[in-house]
C-alpha angles and dihedrals in degrees: 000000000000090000085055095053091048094053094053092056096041121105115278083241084059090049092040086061095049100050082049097066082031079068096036088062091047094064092043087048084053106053092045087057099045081050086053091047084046093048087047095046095052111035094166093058096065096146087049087061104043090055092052089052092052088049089055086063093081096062096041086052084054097050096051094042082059101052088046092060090048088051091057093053102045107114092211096073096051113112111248132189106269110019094088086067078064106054090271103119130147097279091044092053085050101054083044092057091051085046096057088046092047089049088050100044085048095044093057090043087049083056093042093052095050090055096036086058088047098051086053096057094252087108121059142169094058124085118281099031111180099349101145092038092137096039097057091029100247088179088066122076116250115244091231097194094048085057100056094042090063095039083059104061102075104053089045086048094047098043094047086047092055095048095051093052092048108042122125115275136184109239113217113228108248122208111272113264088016113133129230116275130268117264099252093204108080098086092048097045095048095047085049089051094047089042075051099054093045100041086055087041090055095040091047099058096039088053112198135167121331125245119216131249124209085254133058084287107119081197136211144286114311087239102052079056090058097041088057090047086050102047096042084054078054101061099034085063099044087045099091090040090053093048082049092055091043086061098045083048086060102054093038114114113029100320126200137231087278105034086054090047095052091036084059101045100060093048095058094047084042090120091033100066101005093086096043086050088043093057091036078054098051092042099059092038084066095042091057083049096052087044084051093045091044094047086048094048109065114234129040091259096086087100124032125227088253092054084053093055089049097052093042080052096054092040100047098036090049088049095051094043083051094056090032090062077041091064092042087056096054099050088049088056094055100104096045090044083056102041089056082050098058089041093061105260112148123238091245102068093046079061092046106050084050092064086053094059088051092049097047093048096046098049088057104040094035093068101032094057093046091054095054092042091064095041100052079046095061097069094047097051096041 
């Protein structure tokens, strides 16, 4: 109840993000109940099922990646002077933040459900009644519990995920004028995406059985499926690394005021953005593979309509949570804003130093992601 009553006093950007990942969990919602209506409809193609239900956990990882994100930047779950006097301390604000996120994953599985059911059929008396009957198998009885249980599991995700980011922790004191430490993660992302790349490379040679995709895709070589897993890991680890050495590469070679300013910025957000960067990156990387593989296999059926929602899912839900981490930094960066301010520095180096950072970021990920792109596409295509 309390959650409720903060969200009615919070700022329409605040709501706007909630009923984004609101929507984000209806499409989730969505797909694990048209794998249910699949799994209904075709008893006799269990392992069918069960893959489609794995491959809906890509999209179900976006989307709580993304309310997490949301969650850390609700102002409402930052800890303010006073409130503790009131029962609001750390851990309260903390169980309130997975409760929002819990209220807004239900509420798009609530959606998902109510046109899942009228595009069944269940549901009359609205367009579109029944339109996808044989497709969700509308002749066959809905296991009513099993619904529910997977409708379940991304509010309980979200909300546990939440809870765990934004739980209280005891900040060790660091010696004065120490940095913040190197992302650790750069070695070990690019030797997974180099163990990726060679494990696709390999599988894609020997051949083997498909697996199938949620769509009309028969699919690839199990091992071409593990290689891409492996190499978008990869990249998610070496993310924040690679976001630490843009910033040293900013300030390389007899910087100035701003280019130090920008270079030092993004090493200190380094953790912050680099592993929102790391899995955009990712992302994209496999979405130049499947335009390469579509353009490869004749016909438009090589992806289903369902596989399309799953990829817009991914891709929307990866870039929110991206700009999302963008804003957190930002507002982490307010004193010290203000504090160049009052020292005299003009707006337009702040600006400028924030094209910098872009640039920066963009002259090392851009390429990155389009070579691994081509290279995950070369086993696919063959």
């Amino acid at each position: 109840m309390l959650a409720l009553r903060l969200a009615r006093g919070t700022h329409p950007l605040v709501l706007t993000r909630r009923l984004l990942v609101a929507a984000a969990a209806a499409g989730v919602g969505f797909l694990l109940l048209c794998t249910l209506g699949y799994a209904v409809g075709h008893p006799a193609h269990s392992s069918a099922s069960v893959l489609r239900l794995l491959w809906c956990g890509l999209p179900l990882a976006a989307t709580v990646q993304f309310a997490v994100a949301v969650a850390r930047t609700d102002p409402s779950t930052r800890p303010r002077p006073g409130l503790s006097a009131v029962g609001l301390g750390p851990a309260r604000l903390t169980a309130i933040a997975a409760a929002s996120t819990a209220v807004a994953c239900t509420l798009g599985s609530m959606v998902a459900l109510l046109f899942y059911l009228h595009l069944r059929g269940d549901i009359t008396g609205l367009p579109f009644d029944g339109a996808a009957a044989e497709l969700l198998a509308a002749d066959q009885p809905m296991p009513v519990a099993a619904a529910l249980t997977l409708l379940a599991v991304l509010p309980v995700v979200a909300a546990t995920a939440a809870g765990l980011a934004l739980r209280p922790r005891t900040a060790a004191a660091a010696p004065e004028g120490a940095e913040r430490p190197v992302p650790s993660g750069l070695p070990w992302g690019v030797a997974l995406v180099a163990v990726g790349l060679a494990v696709e490379t390999y599988a894609g040679r020997g051949g083997g059985d498909g697996v199938p995709m949620p769509g009309r895709f028969d699919g690839s070589p199990a091992g071409v499926l593990v290689g891409w897993i492996l190499t978008a890991v990869g990249l998610a680890m070496a993310g924040p690394g690679l976001t630490h050495l843009s910033g040293r590469l900013l300030q390389a070679i007899r910087p100035g005021a701003t280019r130090l300013l920008a270079g030092r910025v993004l090493m200190d957000e380094s953790r912050r953005i680099g592993r929102p960067l790391g899995v955009v990156s990712a992302v994209l990387s496999g979405t130049l593979a499947a335009a390469a593989l579509y353009d490869a296999h004749t016909g438009p059926a090589a992806f289903g309509p369902l596989t399309g929602l799953g990829a817009a899912l991914v891709l929307a839900c990866t870039t929110a949570t991206l700009l999302t981490a963008a804003l957190e930094s930002k507002q982490c960066r307010t004193h010290t804003t203000e504090a160049l301010l009052r020292l005299g520095a003009p707006p337009t180096v702040l600006r400028t130093a924030a094209l910098m950072r872009a640039g920066a970021l963009l002259a090392v990920f851009l390429p990155l992601t389009w070579a691994v792109g081509r290279l995950a596409a070369l086993p696919l295509t063959g």
